[in-house]
Every structure is written in C-alpha cells, then in structure tokens.
Coordinates of C-alpha atoms in Angstrom, one line a residue:
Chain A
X1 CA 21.9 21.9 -43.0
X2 CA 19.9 23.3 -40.1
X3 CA 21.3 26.0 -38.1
X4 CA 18.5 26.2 -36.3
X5 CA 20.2 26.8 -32.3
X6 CA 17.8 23.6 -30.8
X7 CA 20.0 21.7 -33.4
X8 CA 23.4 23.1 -32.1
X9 CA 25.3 20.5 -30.9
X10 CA 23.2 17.4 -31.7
X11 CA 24.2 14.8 -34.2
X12 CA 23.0 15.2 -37.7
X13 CA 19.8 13.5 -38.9
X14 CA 21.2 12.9 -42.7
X15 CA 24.4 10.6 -40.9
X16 CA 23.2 9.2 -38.0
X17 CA 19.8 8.9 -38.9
X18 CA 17.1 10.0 -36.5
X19 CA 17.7 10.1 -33.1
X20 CA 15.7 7.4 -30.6
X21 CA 14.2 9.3 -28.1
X22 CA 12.0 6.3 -27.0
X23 CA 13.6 5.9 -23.5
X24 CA 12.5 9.6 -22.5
X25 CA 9.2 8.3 -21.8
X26 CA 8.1 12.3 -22.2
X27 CA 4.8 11.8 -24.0
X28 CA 3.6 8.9 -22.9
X29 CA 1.5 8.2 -19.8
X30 CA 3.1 8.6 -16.3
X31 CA 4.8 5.9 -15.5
X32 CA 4.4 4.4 -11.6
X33 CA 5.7 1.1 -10.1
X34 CA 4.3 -2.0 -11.7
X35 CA 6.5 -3.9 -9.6
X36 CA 8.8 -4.2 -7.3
X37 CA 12.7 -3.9 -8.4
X38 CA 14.9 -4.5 -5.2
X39 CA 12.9 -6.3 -2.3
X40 CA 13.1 -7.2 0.9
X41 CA 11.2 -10.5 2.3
X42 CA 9.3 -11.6 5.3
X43 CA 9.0 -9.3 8.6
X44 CA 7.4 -11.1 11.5
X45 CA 6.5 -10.0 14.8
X46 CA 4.2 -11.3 18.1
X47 CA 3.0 -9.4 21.0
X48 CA 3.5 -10.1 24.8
X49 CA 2.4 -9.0 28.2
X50 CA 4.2 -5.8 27.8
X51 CA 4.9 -4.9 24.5
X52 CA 5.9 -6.0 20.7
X53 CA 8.7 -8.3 19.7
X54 CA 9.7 -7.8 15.6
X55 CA 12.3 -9.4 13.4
X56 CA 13.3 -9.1 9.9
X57 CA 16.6 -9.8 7.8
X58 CA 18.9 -7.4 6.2
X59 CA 19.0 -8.4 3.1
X60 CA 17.4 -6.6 0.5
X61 CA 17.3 -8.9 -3.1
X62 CA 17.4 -7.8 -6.7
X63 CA 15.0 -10.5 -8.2
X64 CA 17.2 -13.9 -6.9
X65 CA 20.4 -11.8 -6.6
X66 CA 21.2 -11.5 -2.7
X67 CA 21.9 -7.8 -4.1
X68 CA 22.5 -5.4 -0.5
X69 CA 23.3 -7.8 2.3
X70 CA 23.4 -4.8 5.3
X71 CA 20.1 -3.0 4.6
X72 CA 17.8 -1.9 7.8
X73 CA 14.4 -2.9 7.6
X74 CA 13.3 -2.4 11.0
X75 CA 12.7 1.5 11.9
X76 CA 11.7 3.4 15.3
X77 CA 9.6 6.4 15.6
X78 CA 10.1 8.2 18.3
X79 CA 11.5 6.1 21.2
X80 CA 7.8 4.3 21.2
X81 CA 7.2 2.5 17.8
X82 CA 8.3 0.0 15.3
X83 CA 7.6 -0.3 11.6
X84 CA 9.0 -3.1 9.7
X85 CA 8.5 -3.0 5.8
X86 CA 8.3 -5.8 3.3
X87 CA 8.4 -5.7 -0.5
X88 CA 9.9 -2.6 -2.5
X89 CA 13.3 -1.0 -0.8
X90 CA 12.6 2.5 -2.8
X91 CA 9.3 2.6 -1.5
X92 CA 10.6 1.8 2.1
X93 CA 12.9 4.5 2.0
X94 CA 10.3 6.9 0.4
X95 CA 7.9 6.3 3.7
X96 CA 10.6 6.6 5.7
X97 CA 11.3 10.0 4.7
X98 CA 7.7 10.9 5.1
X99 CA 7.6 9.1 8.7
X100 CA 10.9 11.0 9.4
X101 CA 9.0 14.6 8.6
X102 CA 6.4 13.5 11.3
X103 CA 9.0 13.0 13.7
X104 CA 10.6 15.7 13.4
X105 CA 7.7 18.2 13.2
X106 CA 6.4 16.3 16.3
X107 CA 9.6 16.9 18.1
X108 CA 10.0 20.7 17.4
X109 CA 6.7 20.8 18.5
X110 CA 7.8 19.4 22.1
X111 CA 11.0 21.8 22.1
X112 CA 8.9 24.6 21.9
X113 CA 7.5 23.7 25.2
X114 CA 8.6 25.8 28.0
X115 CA 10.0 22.8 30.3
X116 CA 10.1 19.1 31.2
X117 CA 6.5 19.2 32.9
X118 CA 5.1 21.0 30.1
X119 CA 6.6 17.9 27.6
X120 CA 5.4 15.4 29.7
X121 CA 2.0 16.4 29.6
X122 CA 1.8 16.3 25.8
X123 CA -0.1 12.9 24.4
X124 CA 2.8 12.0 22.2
X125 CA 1.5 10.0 18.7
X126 CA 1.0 6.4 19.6
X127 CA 2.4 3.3 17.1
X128 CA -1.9 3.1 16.2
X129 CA -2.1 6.9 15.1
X130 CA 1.1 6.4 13.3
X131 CA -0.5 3.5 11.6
X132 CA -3.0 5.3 10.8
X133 CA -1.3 7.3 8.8
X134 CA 0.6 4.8 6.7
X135 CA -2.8 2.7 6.0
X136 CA -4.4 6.0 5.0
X137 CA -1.2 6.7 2.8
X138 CA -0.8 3.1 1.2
X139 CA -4.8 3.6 0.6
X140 CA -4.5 6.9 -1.3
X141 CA -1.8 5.6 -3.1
X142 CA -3.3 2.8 -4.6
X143 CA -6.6 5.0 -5.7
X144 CA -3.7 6.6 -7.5
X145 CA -2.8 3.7 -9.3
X146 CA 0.7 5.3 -8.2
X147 CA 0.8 2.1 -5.3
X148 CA 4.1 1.7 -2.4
X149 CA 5.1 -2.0 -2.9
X150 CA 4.9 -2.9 0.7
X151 CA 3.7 -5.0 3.4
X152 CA 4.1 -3.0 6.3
X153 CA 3.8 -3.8 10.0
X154 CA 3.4 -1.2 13.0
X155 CA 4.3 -2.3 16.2
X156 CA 3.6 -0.3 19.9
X157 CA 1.1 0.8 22.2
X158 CA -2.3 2.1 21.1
X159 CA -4.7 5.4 22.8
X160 CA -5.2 2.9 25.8
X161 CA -1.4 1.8 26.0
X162 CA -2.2 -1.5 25.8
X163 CA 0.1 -3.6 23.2
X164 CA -0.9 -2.8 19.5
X165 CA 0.6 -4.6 16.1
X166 CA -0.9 -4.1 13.0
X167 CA -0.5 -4.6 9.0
X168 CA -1.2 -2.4 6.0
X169 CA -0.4 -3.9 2.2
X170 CA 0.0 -2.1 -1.2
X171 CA -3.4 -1.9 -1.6
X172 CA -4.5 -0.2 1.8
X173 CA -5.3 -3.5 3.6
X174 CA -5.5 -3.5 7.1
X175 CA -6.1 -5.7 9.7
X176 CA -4.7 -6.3 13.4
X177 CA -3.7 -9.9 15.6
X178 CA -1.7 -11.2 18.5
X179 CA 1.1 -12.2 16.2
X180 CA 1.8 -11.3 12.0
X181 CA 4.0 -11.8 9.5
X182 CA 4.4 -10.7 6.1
X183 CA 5.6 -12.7 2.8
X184 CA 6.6 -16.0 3.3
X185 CA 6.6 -15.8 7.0
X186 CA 2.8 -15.8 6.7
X187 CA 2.9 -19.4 5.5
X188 CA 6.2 -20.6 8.0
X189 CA 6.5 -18.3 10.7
X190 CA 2.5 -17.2 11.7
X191 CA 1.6 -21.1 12.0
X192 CA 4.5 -21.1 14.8
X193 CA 4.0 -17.9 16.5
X194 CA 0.0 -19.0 16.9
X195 CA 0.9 -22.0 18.8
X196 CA 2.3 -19.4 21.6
X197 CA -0.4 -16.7 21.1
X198 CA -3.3 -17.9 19.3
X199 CA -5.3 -15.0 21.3
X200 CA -4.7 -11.8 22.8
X201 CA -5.0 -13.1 26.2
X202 CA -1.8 -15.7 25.4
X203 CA 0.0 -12.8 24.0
X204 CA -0.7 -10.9 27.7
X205 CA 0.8 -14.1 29.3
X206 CA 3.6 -14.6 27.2
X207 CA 7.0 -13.4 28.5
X208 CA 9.2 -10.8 27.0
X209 CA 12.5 -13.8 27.0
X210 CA 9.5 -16.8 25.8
X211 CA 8.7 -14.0 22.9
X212 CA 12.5 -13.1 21.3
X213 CA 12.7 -17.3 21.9
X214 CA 9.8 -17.8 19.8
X215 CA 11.1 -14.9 17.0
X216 CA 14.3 -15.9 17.3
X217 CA 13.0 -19.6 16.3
X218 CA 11.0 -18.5 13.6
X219 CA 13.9 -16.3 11.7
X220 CA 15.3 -19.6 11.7
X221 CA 12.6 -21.3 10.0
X222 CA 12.7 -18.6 7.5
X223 CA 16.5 -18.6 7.0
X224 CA 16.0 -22.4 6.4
X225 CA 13.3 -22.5 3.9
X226 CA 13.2 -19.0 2.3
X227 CA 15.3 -18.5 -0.6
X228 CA 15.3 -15.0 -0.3
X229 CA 16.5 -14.7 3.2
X230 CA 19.3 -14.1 5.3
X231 CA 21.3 -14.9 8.5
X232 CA 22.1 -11.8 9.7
X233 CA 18.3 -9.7 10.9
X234 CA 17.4 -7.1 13.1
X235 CA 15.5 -7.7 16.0
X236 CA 13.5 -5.0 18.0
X237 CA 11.8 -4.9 21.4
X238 CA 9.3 -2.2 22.2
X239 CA 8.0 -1.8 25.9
X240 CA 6.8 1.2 28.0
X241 CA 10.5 1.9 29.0
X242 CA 11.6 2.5 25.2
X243 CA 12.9 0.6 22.1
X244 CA 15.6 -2.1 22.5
X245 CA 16.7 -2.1 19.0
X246 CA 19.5 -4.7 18.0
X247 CA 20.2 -4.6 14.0
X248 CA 23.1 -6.9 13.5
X249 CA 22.4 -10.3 15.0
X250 CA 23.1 -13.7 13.8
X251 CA 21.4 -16.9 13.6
X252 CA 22.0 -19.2 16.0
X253 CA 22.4 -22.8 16.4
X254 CA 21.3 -23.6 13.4
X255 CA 21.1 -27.4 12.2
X256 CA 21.6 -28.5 9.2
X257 CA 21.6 -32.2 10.0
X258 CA 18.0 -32.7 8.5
X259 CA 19.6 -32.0 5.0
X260 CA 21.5 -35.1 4.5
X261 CA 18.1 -36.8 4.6
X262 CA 16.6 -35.1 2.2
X263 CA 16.8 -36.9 -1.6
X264 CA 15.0 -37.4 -4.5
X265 CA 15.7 -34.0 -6.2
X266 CA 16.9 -33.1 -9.8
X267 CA 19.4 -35.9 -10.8
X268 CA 20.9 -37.4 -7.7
X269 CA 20.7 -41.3 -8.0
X270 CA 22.0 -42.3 -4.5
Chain B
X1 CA 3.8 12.6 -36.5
X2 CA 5.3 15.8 -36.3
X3 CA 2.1 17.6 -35.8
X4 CA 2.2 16.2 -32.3
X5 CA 6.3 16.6 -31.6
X6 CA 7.7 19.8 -30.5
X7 CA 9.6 20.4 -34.1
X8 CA 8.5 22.6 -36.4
X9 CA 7.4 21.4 -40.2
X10 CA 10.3 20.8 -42.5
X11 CA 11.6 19.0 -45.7
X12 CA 14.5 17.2 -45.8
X13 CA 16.6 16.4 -43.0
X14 CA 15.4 17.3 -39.3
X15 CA 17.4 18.1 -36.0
X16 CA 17.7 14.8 -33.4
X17 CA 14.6 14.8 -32.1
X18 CA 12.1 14.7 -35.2
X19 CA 11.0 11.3 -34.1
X20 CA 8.1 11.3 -31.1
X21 CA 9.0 9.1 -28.3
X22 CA 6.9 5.6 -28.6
X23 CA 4.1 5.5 -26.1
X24 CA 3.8 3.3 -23.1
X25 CA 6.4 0.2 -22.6
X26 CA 8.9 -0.5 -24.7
X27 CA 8.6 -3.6 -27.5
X28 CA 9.2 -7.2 -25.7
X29 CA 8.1 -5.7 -22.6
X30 CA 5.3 -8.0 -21.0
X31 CA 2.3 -5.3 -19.9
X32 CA 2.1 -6.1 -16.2
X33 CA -1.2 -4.1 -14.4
X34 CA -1.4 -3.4 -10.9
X35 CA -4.5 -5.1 -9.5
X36 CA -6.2 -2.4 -7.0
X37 CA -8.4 -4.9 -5.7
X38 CA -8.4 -8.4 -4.0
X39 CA -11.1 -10.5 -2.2
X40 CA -10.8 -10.3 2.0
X41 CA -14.0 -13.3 2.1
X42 CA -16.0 -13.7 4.8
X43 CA -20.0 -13.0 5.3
X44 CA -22.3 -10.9 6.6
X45 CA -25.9 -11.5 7.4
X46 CA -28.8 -8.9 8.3
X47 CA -32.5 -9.4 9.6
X48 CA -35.2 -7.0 10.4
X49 CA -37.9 -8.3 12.7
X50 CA -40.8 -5.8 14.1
X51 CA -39.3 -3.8 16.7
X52 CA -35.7 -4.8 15.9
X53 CA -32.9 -5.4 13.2
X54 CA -29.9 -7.8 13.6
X55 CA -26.7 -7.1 11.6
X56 CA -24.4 -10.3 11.9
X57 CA -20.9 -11.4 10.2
X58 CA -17.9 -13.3 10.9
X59 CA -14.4 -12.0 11.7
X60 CA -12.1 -14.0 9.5
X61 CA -10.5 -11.8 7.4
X62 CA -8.1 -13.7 4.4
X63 CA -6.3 -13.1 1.0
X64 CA -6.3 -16.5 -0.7
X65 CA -5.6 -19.3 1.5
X66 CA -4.3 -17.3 4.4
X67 CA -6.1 -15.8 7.5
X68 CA -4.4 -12.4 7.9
X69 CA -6.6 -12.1 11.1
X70 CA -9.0 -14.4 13.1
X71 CA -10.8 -11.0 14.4
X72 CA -11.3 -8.0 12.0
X73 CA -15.1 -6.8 12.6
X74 CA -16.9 -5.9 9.7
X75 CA -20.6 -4.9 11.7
X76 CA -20.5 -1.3 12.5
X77 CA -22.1 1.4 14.0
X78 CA -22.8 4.4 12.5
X79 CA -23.2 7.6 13.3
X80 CA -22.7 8.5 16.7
X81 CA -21.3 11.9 18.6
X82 CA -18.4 10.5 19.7
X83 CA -15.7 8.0 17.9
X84 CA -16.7 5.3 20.9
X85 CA -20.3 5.6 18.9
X86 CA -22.1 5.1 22.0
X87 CA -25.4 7.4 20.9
X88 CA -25.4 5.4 17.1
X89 CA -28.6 4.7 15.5
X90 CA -27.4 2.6 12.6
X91 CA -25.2 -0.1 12.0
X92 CA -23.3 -1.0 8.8
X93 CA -22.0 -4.0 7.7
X94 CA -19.2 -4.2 4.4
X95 CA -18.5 -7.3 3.0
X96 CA -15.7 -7.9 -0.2
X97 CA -12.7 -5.8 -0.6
X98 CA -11.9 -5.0 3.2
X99 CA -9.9 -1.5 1.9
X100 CA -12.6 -0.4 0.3
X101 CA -15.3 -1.3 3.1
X102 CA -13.3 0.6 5.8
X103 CA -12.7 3.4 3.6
X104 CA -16.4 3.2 2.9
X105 CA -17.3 3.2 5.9
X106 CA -15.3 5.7 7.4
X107 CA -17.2 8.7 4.7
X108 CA -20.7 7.3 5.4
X109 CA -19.9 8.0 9.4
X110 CA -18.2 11.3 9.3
X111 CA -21.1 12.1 6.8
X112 CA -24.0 11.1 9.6
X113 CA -21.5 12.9 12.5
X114 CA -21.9 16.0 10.1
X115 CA -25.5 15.7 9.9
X116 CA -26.1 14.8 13.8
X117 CA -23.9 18.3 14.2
X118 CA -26.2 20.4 12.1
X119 CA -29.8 19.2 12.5
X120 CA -29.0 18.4 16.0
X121 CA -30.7 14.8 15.5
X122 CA -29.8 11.5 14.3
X123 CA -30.2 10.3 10.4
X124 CA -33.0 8.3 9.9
X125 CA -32.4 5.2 8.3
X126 CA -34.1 6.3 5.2
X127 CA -31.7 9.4 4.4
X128 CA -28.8 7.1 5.4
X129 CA -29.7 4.5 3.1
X130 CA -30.3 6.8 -0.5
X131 CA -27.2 8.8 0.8
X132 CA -25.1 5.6 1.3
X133 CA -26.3 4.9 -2.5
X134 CA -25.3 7.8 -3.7
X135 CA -21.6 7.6 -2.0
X136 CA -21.4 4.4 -4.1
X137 CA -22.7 5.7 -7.5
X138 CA -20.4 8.9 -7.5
X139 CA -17.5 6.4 -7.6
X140 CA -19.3 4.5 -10.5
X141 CA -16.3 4.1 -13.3
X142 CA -13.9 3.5 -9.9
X143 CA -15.7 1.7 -7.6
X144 CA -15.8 0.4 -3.7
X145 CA -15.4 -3.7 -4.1
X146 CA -18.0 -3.8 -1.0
X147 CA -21.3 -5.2 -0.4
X148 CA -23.0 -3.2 2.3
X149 CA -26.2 -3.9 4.0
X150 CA -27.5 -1.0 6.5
X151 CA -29.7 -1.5 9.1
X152 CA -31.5 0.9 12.1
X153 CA -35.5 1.3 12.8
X154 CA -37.4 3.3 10.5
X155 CA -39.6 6.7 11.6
X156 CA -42.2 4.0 12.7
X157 CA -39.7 2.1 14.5
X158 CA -40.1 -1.1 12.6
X159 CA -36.8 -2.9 11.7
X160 CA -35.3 -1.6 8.5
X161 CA -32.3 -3.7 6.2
X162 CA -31.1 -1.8 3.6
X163 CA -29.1 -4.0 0.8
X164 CA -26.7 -2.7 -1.6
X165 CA -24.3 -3.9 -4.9
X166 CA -20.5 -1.7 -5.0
X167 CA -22.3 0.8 -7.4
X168 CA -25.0 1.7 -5.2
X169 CA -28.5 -0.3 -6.1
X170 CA -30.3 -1.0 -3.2
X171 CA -33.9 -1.9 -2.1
X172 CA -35.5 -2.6 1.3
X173 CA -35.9 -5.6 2.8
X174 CA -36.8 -8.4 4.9
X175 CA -33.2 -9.8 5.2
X176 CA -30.5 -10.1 3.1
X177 CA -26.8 -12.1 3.0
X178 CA -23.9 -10.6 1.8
X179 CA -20.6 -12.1 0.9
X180 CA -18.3 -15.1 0.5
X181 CA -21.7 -17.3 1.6
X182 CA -24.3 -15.6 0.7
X183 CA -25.0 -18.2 -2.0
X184 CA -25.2 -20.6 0.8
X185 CA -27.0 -18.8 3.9
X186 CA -29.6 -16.7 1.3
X187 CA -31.9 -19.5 0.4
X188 CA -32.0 -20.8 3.9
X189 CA -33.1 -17.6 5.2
X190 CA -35.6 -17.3 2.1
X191 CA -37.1 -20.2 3.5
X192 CA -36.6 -19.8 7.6
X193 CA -37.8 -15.9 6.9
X194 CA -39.9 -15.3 4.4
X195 CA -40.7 -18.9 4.5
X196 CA -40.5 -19.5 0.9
X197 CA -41.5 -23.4 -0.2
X198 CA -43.9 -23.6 3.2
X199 CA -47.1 -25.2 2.8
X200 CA -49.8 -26.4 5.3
X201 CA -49.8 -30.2 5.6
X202 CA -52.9 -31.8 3.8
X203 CA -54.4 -28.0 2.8
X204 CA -54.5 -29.8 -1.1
X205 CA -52.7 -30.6 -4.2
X206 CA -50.2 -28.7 -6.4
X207 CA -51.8 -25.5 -7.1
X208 CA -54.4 -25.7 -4.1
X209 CA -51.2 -26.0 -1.7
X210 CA -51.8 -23.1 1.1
X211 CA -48.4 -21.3 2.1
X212 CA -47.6 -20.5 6.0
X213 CA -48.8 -17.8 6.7
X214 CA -45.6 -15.2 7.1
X215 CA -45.1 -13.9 10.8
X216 CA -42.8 -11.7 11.9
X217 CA -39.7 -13.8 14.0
X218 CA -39.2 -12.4 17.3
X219 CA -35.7 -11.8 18.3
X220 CA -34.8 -14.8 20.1
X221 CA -35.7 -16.9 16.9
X222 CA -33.5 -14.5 14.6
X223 CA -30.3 -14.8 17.1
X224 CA -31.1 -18.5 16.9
X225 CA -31.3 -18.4 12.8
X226 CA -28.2 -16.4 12.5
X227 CA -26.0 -18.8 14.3
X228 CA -27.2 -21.5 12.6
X229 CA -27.0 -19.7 9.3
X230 CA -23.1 -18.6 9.9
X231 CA -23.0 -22.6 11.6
X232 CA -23.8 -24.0 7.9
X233 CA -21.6 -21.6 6.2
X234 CA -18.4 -22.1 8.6
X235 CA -19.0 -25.9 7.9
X236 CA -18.7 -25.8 3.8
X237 CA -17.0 -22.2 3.1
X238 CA -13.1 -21.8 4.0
X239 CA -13.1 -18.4 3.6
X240 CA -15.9 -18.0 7.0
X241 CA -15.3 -18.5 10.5
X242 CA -13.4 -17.7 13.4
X243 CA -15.9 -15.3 15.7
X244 CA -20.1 -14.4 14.7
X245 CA -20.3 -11.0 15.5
X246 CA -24.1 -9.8 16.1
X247 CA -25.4 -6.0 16.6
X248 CA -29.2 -6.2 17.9
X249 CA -30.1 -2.6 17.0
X250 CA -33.7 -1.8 19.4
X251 CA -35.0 1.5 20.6
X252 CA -33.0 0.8 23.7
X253 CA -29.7 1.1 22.0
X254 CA -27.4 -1.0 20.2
X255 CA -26.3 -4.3 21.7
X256 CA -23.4 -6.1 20.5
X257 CA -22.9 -9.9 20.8
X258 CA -20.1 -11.9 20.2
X259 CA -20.0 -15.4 19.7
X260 CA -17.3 -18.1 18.7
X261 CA -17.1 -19.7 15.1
X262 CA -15.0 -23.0 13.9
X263 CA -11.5 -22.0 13.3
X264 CA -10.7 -24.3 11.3

C-alpha cells in the first residue's frame, strides 16, 4: 500500500489498474487548432459611392449540424467599421476580444480629452489601420503555427476617407477589391456582385439602395445553394454618418419554383 | 518510462499516475497539418538596360481557381523617407506566397528607411541586394515562399536586376522572370535580350555561325518587350492577367506605368 499523500485519494493501481492519463495532453507538444470545430460560412460585401455594404448569416455549424442558429458575425468598431469573420467561431470571438481592448483603450483615450473640440480633432483609427492590425495578427499567428481559422473582411473608410474593404485569411493573406466574399460566396456571390462593380469607379456609381439590392440578392443565392447557410443574416451599412447595423433579417421572396425541375438525383425514377 | 514521469522509482504497485501521458494525438486519430503556405500566382518580370531598369508584374492575385483580387500590386518601391516613397531609389518586386512577399517586403523597407536615417543617404543597390539575401537566409529552416527580383542603378548608374530564390541565392543580371510564368516569358527574353539562338544570315555553317552582336535595348524597346512578354503569358497561364504594372526606375526618379491585361 502507498501512503504516499500524492496517492491520497486516488484509486488504487493493484484494482483498478493504472490510471489513463492520456487525455491530459501534459507532456506532449502544445496543441493549437488543426481545424476548425464550430464554423460559420460565407460573408460578402461590395462598396458604393459612399461607403460599404456587408452581409453574413447567423448561423454558426458544428461540421453539417446547423448547431447555434442566432450567432452574430457581423461586428462594429467604433461607430466607423465593420468586420465580418468566416471560418472558426472560438477564433472570432478570441479577435473580438482583442478588437474590443483597442476600442476601449482608444475610447478612454478620447475621454481624457478636455472637451468636444479637443475629441473632434483626434484622427480616430480608420477600418484600414484596424485591418492592419488583424492582417498583422493572423500573420504572426500562422508563423506560430498557432493559426485563427478565419476569413476575415474589414469594411470602412481608409487615411483618405475614401471607401476601403479588405480581406485577411488564416494564413496572413491579404488583398483589397470593389466587392469580396469569403467561402462559398467567392464562387456564388463575387461572380454577381462583379457584374455591378467590376471596378472601383462602378462601385463609386453604385447607389447605397442598388448596393443592399445586390447583397440582399446574393444572400439569396447563398441561402439557395449553400448547405451550410441560413435564412436569417445580418446586414450592415457603413457610411460617413455611422453604422446602420440590422442583425436579424430575413430572406425575402424567395422562389423555390426552380426546384420542381430539377431531377435525376439519387433514386427518383419519375 | 518512469524516468521521464513525475513519480518516483518503486516496486510493486504505483499511485494513479505511474503511466506517462501518450504523446501527440490520440490512436485512430487522422494527423491533419496546418499548411502555412499557399500559391497567390501571378508574374513578375525585370530588365536592366544602360541608364535604366524596368521592374514589371501583373496584378492578379488568386488561390486556386479563384481571383481574390484583379489589382493587388506586387512592384514596389523601396526605401524612401516617407511611406508615399516619393524619394525611393529601388524598387522590389515579390512573386509566390503573397503573405510572405508583403511581410518581406515590409522588413527590407523599414530596413533601407533605417539606413537613409543614419547615413543620411540612400542604399545603393548593391548593399540592398546582399542585405536582402541575408533577410532570406536568416529564415533558412522557415522560409519566405517569395521570389524577389530588386532593381535600382548601380554607383555607375547603369541599370542593376538583382534575382533571388526564398532562401536568399542571388546573382546580377541582365533580366530575369519570376513567377507563375516565368517558365514561359524567361526564354523569350533570353532570346529578345541577351539574344540567345541569333545568328547573322549567311555568316557560315554550324560552327562558323556568327551571333548578333549583343546591344543594350533602349527603353522604348524594353516597355515594348514587357508587354508583349506579360501579352504571351496572359494568353496560356490562368493564373496571370488582369493589369501590367511597370516601374521605369532612371536617375530622374521612379516612374510608374500602368497598363491593362486580359481578364479573362
């Protein structure tokens, strides 16, 4: 018998047999995401003449389990940006924490000003410094081996407050363009939205009603085709005068007429 | 085992934990690696004539068979005072794994901003170029998935192209292609620059064959030979197109040009 205090308590080698401490993982090497657990799918957004139209479901899916069905995936930063993640909901929520500490260091900053002239003056961080930051984060991360499953895309005005949208990946890629989507809205959605703003200069003639029309049409695409998507999204407007942020809207007039047409799959005969 | 577990050395029957946690996954799980690095395609294309270099590349930037952008520039300059890099000397083009170019790029140009700030003068080519090299070796066993090519005038101010693999190898030269086409547009500028395979008509049989003599291109043939190279490659690569990008570095300055590709 050992009487040994670390063996106080525990149950005894001789009957039980020795215990399996194989799921404690505390000698082996650290263990990061390999892949993505819960997920959420496409997020799509366009620019127009005065701002950033962006859309993205609220579902978030365990593999093909429609797991969370109200989850946010649209977030603001500070009354002048919007970031819409793709990809792994932990790691969404992680970077929204971090995003949240900039916010709030930025704003204490502002309250420490004296008075409403003083705030005014200060160059608050645009949607491109706050991008930035989450390229340069995703980036590290990956170095780390340690990467954030995401697609991420940054919507808002840049240094010269001219419309800015932008996308960072899991591996620190980055690129910018009139209109982008992430997952399987880069194969349905981006096609549609670059028949409306193939260029910058379309974008900067498109409407702010022509560009919810055009989101609004491809969340319907997506609902249609996409496995993994939902009916009910977020949608999110960001102009000069502020965020319109609306995160509990429904598809509308959808048709499903085209689906009695379709035949020919798995056993039907007629 | 137990000489690597925290219990001490007994006989007999130990307490719970006298068996060391397995390492790594457990059994039946499927090993599943996280990929750091993908393949952004597109090309890039650089030319140094006598009193000027030309750094070209396209602005299509893809992961497999989508564009993710139709304008993502990977010609830069280098260098400057100021972030607007209006005072740069040297331009820099990355071609491969677009993270790893931009993050490249990025530490090369605070590096020749550090050096402008101390020796109150631009880097020559030359320094940039074995410092650029060494940047890449240091991350030798990790490395940047970018082919760069640098260019600027050298101290005699002749154009200089400076050619590079990810782990820092490089060599002077003539001209050089980098990236998704560089299979395609290399030998045509082998032959259109160096011209390589270029005999004079009737100057004799096999051996007794005289080559063109080699002259160097003025810059209105280069700009020419660099659409028409990025032309070829746009026609039978999917991975190039979209908008030629051009940076005609002379003593004057840096120009930039920007021309339009097949989108298709």
């Amino acid at each position: 018998m050992d009487h040994r205090p670390q063996a106080w308590g525990r149950p005894r080698d001789d009957i039980y047999g020795a215990y399996d401490g194989s799921y404690l993982q505390n000698s082996g090497p650290k263990q990061a995401t390999q892949s993505p657990v819960v997920t959420g799918t496409s997020v799509i957004a366009i620019k127009f003449a005065d701002g950033v139209v962006m859309a993205a479901d609220n579902l978030a899916s365990y593999g093909s389990l429609a797991r969370f069905t109200d989850v946010k995936r649209l977030r603001t930063f500070h009354d002048n940006t919007v970031i819409g993640f793709g990809g792994d909901v932990s790691d969404m929520q992680y970077l929204d924490r971090l995003i949240g500490e900039i916010d709030i260091d930025q704003e204490y900053e502002l309250e420490q000003l004296p008075d409403r002239e003083a705030q005014k003056s200060v160059e608050l961080m645009q949607a491109s410094n706050l991008f930035t930051f989450l390229r340069r984060q995703m980036y590290h991360q990956r170095n780390e081996f340690n990467p954030l499953w995401n697609q991420i895309l940054v919507a808002g005005f840049d240094d010269e407050h001219k419309p800015f949208l932008a996308s960072v990946d899991l591996r620190g890629t980055s690129f910018t363009s009139p209109s982008l989507a992430t997952g399987f809205g880069a194969a349905l959605a981006q096609p549609i939205m670059r028949k409306y703003a193939a260029t910058d200069e379309d974008a900067a003639r498109l409407t702010r009603d022509q560009a919810v029309d055009v989101i609004k049409e491809c969340m319907k695409v997506l609902f249609y085709r996409d496995a993994r998507s939902l009916d009910r999204y977020s949608i999110a407007v960001v102009t000069k005068e502020g965020i319109d942020l609306k995160e509990n809207e429904q598809l509308e007039k959808q048709s499903w007429a085209f689906a009695e047409r379709i035949k020919g799959y798995g056993t039907q005969t007629v | 085992m137990s000489m690597f577990s925290q219990n001490p050395l007994m006989n007999g029957p130990n307490y719970s934990f006298s068996e060391t946690p397995r390492v790594g996954a457990p059994e039946g799980a499927r090993e599943h690696r996280f990929d750091p690095y993908t393949d952004n395609g597109g090309s890039t294309l650089a030319i140094a004539g006598a009193d000027f270099t030309i750094m070209a590349g396209d602005t299509r930037t893809t992961s497999g068979y989508s564009i993710n952008s139709r304008f993502h520039p990977k010609v830069f300059k280098i260098g400057g005072t100021t972030a607007d890099q209006k005072d740069a000397t040297l331009v820099l083009s990355v071609v491969g794994f677009a993270a790893d170019g931009e993050a490249l790029k990025e530490r090369l140009d605070s590096i020749c901003k550090m050096y402008r700030y101390r020796h109150g003068k631009p880097m020559s080519v030359k320094a940039c170029a074995q410092r650029l090299s060494t940047i890449l070796y240091q991350k030798r066993f990790f490395p940047y998935y970018a082919y760069a090519i640098l260019g600027g005038l050298d101290e005699e101010g002749k154009g200089a192209v400076y050619s590079y693999d990810p782990v820092g190898s490089y060599e002077r030269e003539q001209c050089r292609a980098g990236g998704a086409a560089a299979s395609l547009i290399m030998p045509f500028l082998d032959n259109q620059v160096n011209f390589k395979n270029q005999f004079i008509p009737g100057s004799g049989e096999g051996h007794a064959l005289q080559e063109r003599e080699r002259r160097p291109l003025t810059r209105q043939e280069v700009e020419v030979l660099v659409k028409d190279a990025f032309d070829g490659a746009v026609e039978r690569h999917i991975e190039v197109g979209d908008g030629l990008q051009m940076m005609v570095i002379t003593k004057e300055g840096i120009e930039e040009i920007i021309l339009p590709l097949k989108k298709d």
